Amino acid sequence: MESSTRMLDHGTPPERFARGWHCLGLADSFRDGTPHRVEAFGGQLVVWEDTQGNLNVLDGYCRHMGGDLTQGTVKGDEIACPFHDWRWGGDGKCKQIPYARRVPLRARTQRYPVVIRNDQLLVWHDVEGSEPDLEILPPVLPGLDEGLYTPWTWEVVPITDSHCRELIDNVVDMAHFYYVHFSFPTSFRNVFEGTVATQYMESKGRPDKAGGYGSPDLFLKSEATYFGPAYMINWLEVDYKGFETEVVLINCHIPTGPDSFTLQYGITVKKPEGIDDDTAAYISKKYAKMFGEGFLQDVHIWKNKVPVQNPLLCEEDGPVYQLRRWYEQFYVDRADVQPEMVDRFEFEVDTTKANEYWQEEVAENLRLRAEQEASGEAPEGADDAENPQIMSGT
Amino acid sequence: MPSFVPTSADTLEDQRLYTSARLVEVACLDCLARVGVKKNSEHHTSIQWTAEARGHCPELNRRTGGRDFQPACRRLVASIEAAARDGQVPIGAEDGY
Ligand code: FES
Ligand SMILES: [Fe+2]
């Protein structure tokens, strides 16, 4: 092999799961008096509501003989194991063993501190067992409690054969929006600081890739921020033929294994003036479908790519290395977090060259399509409803 | 405990090239912040802050968090533009970095 040949460094994946807040889903989906199973952090969690209305999250396996608590029963405030009926409280302590004289003092299991934020159940995960850091919670969405937004549309998608860092990389990946999602980024910036990382993107639809929407009329302003390693709020302003919609997309995930995670995304739409709730909910569902298709486009890439620790970048690429440096803070002990992982960093991608080239390519595709149409052939890719015209920050 | 560990020494050199090569120090014209700047082209800008510089920026320190926490400080942006005009920040890239 020539020494100048570029080799891929696959690196070795981390041996732990990220420190931070992880969203398990909409809080109300756990409020039915039964235990719920959530695959997470290489195992499973049990989630249930107690009589006070609090949601509790414990490791899913009983510390007695390893019974599966998610198949147990909620008895009073406790989760009862299906194997020998040990009763576990939300504080992680075994409260009662009905057949025993006393409960061993050491009967304590792993509990996950919880917070309800924006109608969602968040848990704190840290292999070092630290107290939950309330300072770095995702912000409360203004207007949500006031009823200005539609109810959440929420989707859960298990992803295998990919480490969740692939999902994170999208924060800086300007060009994939054109090639994978068929949108056309015109402006692209990143800012990372502390536990927060943002992508600012302006884009328009690609008129050569879908028949339905008159895409030159579609503009999107997207602000997508990770609050910690696994919870992104994506504020989207969509302008379609002068009709503006404000969409909030939550893109969050729970790592489940060394190369698997559960992707969850939720959509709410600011109710437009003069539109009834049903119509607003319908719009929200439409967006959910569109973003869902967008995620699947990413998933297809992830499943077929290899991990790469040494990406080779061109001048038009975003700051992959800096983003990964930021992301790494969640995988090391608190004491090992380096200043450069959390120091503020800003990056503006130059989209000029890309836009020139893409402009031409789109024009050429449209010309070819027109030719085909003129000759009576069904144009390929036209009217392709599978291709979402609007893409989120991932 | 190791996290994402490169298996090649060249990767460490890549990390250095992409994150810290060619950064030029630029001082804000309005406060005491000094940041590392790189411009691969007229429209591209990379800005590396330090905690010390960050502590000096009155604009960013005014922000309270949540959504308005991240956008750039306009004064610093203007200072960088001025530095680029003066030729203090060279414009152009090496081999993709
Ligand atoms: S294993 Fe749970 S009660 Fe025995
Ligand atoms: Fe993507």
Coordinates of C-alpha atoms in Angstrom, one line a residue, chain B:
Chain B
M1 CA -12.2 5.3 31.1
P2 CA -11.6 5.6 27.3
S3 CA -14.3 7.1 25.2
F4 CA -14.0 7.4 21.4
V5 CA -10.4 6.2 21.0
P6 CA -8.5 6.7 17.7
T7 CA -6.4 3.6 16.8
S8 CA -4.0 5.6 14.7
A9 CA -1.5 8.3 15.6
D10 CA -2.3 10.1 12.4
T11 CA -5.8 10.7 13.7
L12 CA -4.4 12.7 16.6
E13 CA -2.5 14.9 14.1
D14 CA -5.8 15.3 12.1
Q15 CA -7.5 16.4 15.3
R16 CA -4.8 19.0 15.8
L17 CA -5.0 20.3 12.2
Y18 CA -8.7 20.7 12.1
T19 CA -9.2 22.1 15.6
S20 CA -6.2 24.3 16.2
A21 CA -3.9 24.8 13.2
R22 CA -3.8 28.2 11.6
L23 CA -5.8 30.0 14.4
V24 CA -4.8 33.6 14.5
E25 CA -5.4 35.7 17.6
V26 CA -7.9 38.5 17.2
A27 CA -8.7 41.0 20.0
C28 CA -12.2 42.4 20.3
L29 CA -12.3 46.1 19.6
D30 CA -14.8 46.7 22.4
C31 CA -13.8 44.4 25.3
L32 CA -10.8 42.5 26.5
A33 CA -11.7 39.2 24.8
R34 CA -9.0 37.7 22.6
V35 CA -10.1 34.7 20.4
G36 CA -8.5 32.4 17.9
V37 CA -9.8 33.0 14.4
K38 CA -9.5 31.1 11.1
K39 CA -10.9 32.1 7.7
N40 CA -10.8 29.5 5.0
S41 CA -12.6 31.9 2.7
E42 CA -14.3 35.2 2.7
H43 CA -17.5 33.7 4.0
H44 CA -16.1 31.1 6.3
T45 CA -15.1 31.9 9.9
S46 CA -14.0 29.7 12.7
I47 CA -13.9 31.2 16.2
Q48 CA -12.3 29.5 19.2
W49 CA -12.9 31.1 22.6
T50 CA -11.2 30.4 25.9
A51 CA -12.9 30.7 29.3
E52 CA -10.9 33.8 29.9
A53 CA -12.1 35.5 26.7
R54 CA -15.6 34.4 27.4
G55 CA -15.5 36.0 30.8
H56 CA -14.7 39.4 29.2
C57 CA -17.5 39.6 26.7
P58 CA -20.3 41.8 28.2
E59 CA -22.7 40.9 25.4
L60 CA -22.6 37.2 25.9
N61 CA -22.5 37.5 29.7
R62 CA -25.8 39.5 29.5
R63 CA -27.6 36.5 28.1
T64 CA -29.5 34.3 30.5
G65 CA -29.6 30.9 28.8
G66 CA -32.3 29.0 27.0
R67 CA -32.8 30.0 23.4
D68 CA -30.9 33.3 23.2
F69 CA -27.8 31.8 24.7
Q70 CA -26.0 30.9 21.6
P71 CA -25.9 33.6 18.8
A72 CA -22.7 35.4 18.1
C73 CA -21.6 38.7 19.8
R74 CA -22.0 41.3 17.1
R75 CA -19.0 43.4 18.3
L76 CA -16.7 40.5 18.1
V77 CA -18.0 39.6 14.6
A78 CA -17.3 43.2 13.6
S79 CA -13.8 43.1 15.1
I80 CA -13.0 39.9 13.2
E81 CA -14.3 41.5 9.9
A82 CA -12.1 44.5 10.5
A83 CA -9.1 42.2 11.3
A84 CA -9.7 40.3 8.0
R85 CA -9.9 43.6 6.0
D86 CA -6.6 44.7 7.5
G87 CA -5.0 41.5 6.4
Q88 CA -4.4 40.5 10.0
V89 CA -6.3 37.3 9.5
P90 CA -5.2 35.5 6.3
I91 CA -8.0 34.3 4.1
G92 CA -7.6 30.9 2.5
A93 CA -7.3 27.3 3.5
E94 CA -4.6 24.7 3.5
D95 CA -5.5 21.2 2.5
G96 CA -9.1 21.4 3.7
Y97 CA -8.3 22.8 7.1

